[in-house]
PDB file of C-alpha atoms in Angstrom:
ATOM      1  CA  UNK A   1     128.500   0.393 220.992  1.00 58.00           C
ATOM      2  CA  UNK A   2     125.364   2.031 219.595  1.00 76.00           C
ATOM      3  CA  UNK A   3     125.137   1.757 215.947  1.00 88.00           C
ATOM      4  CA  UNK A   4     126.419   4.756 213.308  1.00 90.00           C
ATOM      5  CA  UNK A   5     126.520   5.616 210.322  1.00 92.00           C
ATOM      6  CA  UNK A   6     128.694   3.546 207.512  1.00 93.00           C
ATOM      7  CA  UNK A   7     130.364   6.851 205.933  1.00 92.00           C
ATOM      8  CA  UNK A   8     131.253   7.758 209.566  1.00 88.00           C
ATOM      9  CA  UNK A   9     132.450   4.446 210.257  1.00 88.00           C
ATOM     10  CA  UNK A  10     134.471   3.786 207.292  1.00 89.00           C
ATOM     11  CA  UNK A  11     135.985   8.033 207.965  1.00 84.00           C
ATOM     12  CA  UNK A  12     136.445   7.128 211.145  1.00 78.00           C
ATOM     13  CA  UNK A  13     138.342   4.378 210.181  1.00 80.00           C
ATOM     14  CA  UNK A  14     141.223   6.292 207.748  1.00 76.00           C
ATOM     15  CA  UNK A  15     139.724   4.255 204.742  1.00 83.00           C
ATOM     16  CA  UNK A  16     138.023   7.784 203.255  1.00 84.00           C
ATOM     17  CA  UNK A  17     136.627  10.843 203.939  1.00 83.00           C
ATOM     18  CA  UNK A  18     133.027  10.838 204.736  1.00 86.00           C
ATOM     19  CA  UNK A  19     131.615  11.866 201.171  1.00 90.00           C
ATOM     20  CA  UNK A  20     134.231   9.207 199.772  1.00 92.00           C
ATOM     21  CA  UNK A  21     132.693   6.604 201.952  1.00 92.00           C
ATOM     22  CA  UNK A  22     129.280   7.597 200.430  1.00 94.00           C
ATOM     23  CA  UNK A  23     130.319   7.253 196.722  1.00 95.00           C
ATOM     24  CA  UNK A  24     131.969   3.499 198.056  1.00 95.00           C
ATOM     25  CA  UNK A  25     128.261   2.864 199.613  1.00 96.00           C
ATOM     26  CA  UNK A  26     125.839   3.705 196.377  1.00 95.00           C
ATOM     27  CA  UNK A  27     128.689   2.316 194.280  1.00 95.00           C
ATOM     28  CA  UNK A  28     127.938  -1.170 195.714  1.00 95.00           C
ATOM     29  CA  UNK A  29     131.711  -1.442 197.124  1.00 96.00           C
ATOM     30  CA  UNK A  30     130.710  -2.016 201.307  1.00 96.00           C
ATOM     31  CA  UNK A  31     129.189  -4.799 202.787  1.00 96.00           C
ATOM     32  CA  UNK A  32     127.691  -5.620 206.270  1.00 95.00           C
ATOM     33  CA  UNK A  33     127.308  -9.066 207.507  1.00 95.00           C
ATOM     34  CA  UNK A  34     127.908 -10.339 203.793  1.00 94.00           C
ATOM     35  CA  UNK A  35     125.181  -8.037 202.757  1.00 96.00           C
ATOM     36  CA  UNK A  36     125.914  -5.222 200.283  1.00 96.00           C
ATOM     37  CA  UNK A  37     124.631  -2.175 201.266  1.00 95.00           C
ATOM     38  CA  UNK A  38     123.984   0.546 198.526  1.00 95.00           C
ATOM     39  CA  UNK A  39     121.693   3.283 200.798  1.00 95.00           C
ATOM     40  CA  UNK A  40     122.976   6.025 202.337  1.00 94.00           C
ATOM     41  CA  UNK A  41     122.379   6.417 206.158  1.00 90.00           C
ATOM     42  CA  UNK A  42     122.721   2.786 207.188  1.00 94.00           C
ATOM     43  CA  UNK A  43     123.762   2.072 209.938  1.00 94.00           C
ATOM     44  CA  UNK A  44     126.180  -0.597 211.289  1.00 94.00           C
ATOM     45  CA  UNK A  45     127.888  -1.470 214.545  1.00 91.00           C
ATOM     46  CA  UNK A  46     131.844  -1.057 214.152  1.00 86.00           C
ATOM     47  CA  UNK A  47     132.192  -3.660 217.026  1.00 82.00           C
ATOM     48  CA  UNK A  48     130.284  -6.330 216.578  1.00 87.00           C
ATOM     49  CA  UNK A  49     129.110  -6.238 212.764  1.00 92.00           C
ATOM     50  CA  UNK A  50     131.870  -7.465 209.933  1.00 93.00           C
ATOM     51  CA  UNK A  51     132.059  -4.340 207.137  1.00 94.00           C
ATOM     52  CA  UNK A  52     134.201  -4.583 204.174  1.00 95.00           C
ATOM     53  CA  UNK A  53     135.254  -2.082 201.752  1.00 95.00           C
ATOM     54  CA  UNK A  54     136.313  -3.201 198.605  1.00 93.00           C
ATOM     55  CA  UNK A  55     136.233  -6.534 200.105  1.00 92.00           C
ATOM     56  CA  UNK A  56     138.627  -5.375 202.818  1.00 92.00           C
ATOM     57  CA  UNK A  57     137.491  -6.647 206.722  1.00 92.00           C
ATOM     58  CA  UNK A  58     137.109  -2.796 208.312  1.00 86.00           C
ATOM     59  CA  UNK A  59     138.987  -2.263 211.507  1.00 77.00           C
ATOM     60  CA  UNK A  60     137.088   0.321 213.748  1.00 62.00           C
ATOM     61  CA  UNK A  61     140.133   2.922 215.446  1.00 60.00           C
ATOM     62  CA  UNK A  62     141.107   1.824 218.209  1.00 65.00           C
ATOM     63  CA  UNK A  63     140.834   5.317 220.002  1.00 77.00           C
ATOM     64  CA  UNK A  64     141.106   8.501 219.192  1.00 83.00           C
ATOM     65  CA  UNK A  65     143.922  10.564 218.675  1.00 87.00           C
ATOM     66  CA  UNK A  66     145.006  13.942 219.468  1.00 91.00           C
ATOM     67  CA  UNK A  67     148.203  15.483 218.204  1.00 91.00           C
ATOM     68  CA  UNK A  68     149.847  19.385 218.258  1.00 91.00           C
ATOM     69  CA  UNK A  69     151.611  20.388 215.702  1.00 89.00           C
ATOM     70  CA  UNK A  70     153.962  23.362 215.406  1.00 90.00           C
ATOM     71  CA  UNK A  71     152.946  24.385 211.269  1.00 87.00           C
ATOM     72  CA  UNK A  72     156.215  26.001 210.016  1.00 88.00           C
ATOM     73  CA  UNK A  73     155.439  28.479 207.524  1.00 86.00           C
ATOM     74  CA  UNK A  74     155.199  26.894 204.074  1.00 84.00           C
ATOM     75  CA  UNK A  75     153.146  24.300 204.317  1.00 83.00           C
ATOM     76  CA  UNK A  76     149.751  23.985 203.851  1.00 80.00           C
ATOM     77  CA  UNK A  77     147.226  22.618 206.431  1.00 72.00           C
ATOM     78  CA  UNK A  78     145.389  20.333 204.032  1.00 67.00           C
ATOM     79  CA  UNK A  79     145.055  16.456 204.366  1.00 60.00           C
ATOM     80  CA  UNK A  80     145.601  16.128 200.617  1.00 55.00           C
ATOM     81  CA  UNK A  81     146.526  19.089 197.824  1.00 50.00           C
ATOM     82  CA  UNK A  82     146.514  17.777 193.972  1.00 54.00           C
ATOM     83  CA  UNK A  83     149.409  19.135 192.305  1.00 56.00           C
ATOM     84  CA  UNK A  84     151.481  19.946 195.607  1.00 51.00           C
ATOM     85  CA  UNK A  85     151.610  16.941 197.733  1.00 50.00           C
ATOM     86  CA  UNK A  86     155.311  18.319 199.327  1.00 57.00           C
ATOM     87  CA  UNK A  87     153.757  21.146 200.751  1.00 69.00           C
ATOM     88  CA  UNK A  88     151.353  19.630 202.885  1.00 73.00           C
ATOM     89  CA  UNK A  89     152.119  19.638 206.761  1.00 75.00           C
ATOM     90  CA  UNK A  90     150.953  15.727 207.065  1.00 72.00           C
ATOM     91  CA  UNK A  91     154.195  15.526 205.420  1.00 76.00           C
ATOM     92  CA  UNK A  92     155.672  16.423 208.554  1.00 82.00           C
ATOM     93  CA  UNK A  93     153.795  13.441 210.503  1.00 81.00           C
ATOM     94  CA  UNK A  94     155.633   9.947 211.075  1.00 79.00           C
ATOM     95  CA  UNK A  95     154.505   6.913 212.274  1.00 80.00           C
ATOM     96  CA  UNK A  96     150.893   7.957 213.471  1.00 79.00           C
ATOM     97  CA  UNK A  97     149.122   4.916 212.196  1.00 73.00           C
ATOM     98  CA  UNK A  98     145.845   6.834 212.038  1.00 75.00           C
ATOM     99  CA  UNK A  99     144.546   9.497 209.480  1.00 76.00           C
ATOM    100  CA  UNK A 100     144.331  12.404 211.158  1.00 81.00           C
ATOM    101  CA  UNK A 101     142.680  15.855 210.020  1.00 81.00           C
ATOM    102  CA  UNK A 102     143.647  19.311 210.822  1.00 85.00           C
ATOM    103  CA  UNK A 103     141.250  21.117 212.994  1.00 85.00           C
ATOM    104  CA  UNK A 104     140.983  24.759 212.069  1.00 78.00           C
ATOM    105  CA  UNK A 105     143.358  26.615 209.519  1.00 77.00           C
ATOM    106  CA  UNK A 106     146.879  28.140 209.181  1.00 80.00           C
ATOM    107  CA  UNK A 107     147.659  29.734 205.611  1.00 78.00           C
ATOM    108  CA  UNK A 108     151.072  28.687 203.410  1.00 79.00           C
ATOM    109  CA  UNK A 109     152.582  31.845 205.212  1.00 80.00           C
ATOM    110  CA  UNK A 110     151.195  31.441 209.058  1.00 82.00           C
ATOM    111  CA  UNK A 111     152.901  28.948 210.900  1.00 85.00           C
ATOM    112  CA  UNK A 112     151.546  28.070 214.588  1.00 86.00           C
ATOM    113  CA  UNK A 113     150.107  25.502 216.535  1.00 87.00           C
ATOM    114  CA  UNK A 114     147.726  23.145 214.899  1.00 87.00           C
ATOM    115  CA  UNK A 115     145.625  20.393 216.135  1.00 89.00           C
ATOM    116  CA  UNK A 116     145.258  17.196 214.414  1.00 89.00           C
ATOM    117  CA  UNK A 117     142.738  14.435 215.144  1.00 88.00           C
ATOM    118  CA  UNK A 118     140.837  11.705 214.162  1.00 82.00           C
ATOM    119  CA  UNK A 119     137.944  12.490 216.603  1.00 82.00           C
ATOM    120  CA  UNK A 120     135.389  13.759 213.674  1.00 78.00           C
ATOM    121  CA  UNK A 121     132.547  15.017 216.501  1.00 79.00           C
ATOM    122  CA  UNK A 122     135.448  17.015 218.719  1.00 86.00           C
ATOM    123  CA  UNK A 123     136.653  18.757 215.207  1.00 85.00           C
ATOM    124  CA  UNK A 124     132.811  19.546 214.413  1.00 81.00           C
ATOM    125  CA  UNK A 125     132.258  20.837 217.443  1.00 84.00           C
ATOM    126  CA  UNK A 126     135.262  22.976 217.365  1.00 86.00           C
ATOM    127  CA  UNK A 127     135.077  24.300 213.748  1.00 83.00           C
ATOM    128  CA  UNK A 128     131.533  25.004 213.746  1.00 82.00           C
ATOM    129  CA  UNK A 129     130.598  29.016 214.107  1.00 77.00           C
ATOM    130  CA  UNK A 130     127.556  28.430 216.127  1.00 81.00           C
ATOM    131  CA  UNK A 131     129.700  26.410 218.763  1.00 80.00           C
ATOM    132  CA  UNK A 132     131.221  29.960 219.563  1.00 83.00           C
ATOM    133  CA  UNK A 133     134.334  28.335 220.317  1.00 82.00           C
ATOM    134  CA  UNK A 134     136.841  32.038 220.352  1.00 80.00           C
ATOM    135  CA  UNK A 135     139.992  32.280 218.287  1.00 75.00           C
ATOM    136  CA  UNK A 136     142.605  34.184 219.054  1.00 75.00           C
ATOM    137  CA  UNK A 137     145.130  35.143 216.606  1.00 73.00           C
ATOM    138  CA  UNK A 138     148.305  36.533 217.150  1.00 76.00           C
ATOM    139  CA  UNK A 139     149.334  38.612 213.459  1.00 73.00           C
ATOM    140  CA  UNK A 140     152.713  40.295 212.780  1.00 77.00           C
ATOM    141  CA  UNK A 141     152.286  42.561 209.883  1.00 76.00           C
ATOM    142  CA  UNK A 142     154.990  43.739 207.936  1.00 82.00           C
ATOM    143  CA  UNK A 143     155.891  47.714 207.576  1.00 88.00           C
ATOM    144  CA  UNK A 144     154.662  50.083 209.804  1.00 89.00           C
ATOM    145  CA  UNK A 145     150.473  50.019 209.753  1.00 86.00           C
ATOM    146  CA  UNK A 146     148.618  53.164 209.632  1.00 90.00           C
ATOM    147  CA  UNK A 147     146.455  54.632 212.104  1.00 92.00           C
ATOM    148  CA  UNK A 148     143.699  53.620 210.784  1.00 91.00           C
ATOM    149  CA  UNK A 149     144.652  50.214 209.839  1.00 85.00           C
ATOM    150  CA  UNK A 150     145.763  49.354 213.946  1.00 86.00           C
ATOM    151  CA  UNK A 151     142.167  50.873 214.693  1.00 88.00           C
ATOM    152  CA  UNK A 152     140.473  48.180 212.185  1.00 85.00           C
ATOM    153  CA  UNK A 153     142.564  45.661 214.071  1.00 79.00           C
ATOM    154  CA  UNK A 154     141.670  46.387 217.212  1.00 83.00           C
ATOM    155  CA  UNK A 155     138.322  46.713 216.097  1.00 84.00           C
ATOM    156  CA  UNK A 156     138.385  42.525 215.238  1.00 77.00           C
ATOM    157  CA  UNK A 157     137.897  41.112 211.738  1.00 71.00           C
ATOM    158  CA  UNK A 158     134.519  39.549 210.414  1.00 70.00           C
ATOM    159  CA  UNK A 159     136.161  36.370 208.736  1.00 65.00           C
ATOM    160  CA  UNK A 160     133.330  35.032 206.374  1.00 65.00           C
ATOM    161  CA  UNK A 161     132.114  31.939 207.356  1.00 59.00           C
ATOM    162  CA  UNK A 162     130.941  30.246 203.718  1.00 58.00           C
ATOM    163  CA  UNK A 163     133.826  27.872 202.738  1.00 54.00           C
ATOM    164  CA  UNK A 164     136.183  28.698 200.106  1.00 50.00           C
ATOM    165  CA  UNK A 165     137.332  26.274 197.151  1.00 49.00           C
ATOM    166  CA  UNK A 166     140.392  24.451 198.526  1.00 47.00           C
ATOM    167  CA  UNK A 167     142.056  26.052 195.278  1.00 43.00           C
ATOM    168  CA  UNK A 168     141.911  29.632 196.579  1.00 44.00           C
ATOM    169  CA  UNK A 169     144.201  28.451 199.677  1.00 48.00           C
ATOM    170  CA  UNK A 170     147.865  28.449 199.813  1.00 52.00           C
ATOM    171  CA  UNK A 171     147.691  30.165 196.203  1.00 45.00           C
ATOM    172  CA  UNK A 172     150.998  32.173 197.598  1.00 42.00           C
ATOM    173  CA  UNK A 173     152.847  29.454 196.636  1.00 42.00           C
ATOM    174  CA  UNK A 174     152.757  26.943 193.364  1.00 39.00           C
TER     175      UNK A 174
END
């Protein structure tokens, strides 16, 4: 296996996420070959070199993993929410062994299908705008919409692309 990456190696591995795994690197907490390793953007090979975090051996994932999900409204698609860890839908998960992240996004309200994984290039690709990867949503609204409002529906909606704080989503709910 070629060489990657240690914050992609230890994300890929469920320790943290990948800007985690670069406080645990320049905080002098991973190791390669015995070595401590402080610089971001070395690499290692999760096969045949021995990484520790925190003095923990690092086990590489196996494989990846791929899972649907069918969000029911009321929870949240976030891997972790401070102040409301019952409303998250990795709630819903047992026994997956693996740390999986949501690809894409369903609201508190939506419920749908979501797709989890721990394959960080496949969500990348998926997420990104310029992949042009379509979305199709299927909306109920509630009441009877106006004229006008069907037309801007059928029109499509521009959905901003700059990321929003993770404290502006599932606000509907406390």
């Amino acid at each position: 296996m070629p060489t990657e990456r240690l914050q992609k190696i230890i994300s890929a591995a469920g320790i943290a996420s990948r800007r985690k795994a670069e406080e645990l690197i320049t905080g002098g907490l991973v190791s390669v070959n015995g070595q401590v390793v402080t610089e971001l953007g070395s690499k290692a090979d999760p096969e045949h070199d021995h990484i520790r975090v925190n003095g923990k051996l690092l086990h590489a994932p196996e494989r990846h993993l791929y899972l649907l999900m069918n969000k029911p409204k009321g929870y949240c698609h976030y891997v972790t929410r401070p102040g409301r860890p019952s409303h998250g839908c990795w709630n819903l998960l047992r026994g997956v062994g693996a740390r999986v992240y949501p690809i894409g996004r369903l609201d508190y309200a939506s419920e749908g299908l979501l797709l989890l994984t721990n394959d960080g290039e496949l969500a990348d690709r998926l997420m990104k705008a310029a992949s042009h990867v379509a979305k199709t949503y299927l909306v109920e609204v509630a009441g009877k919409p106006t004229v006008e409002g069907l037309g801007r529906l059928r029109e499509g909606l521009f959905i901003p692309t700059e990321k929003r704080p993770q404290s502006e989503d599932c606000s509907s709910k406390d």
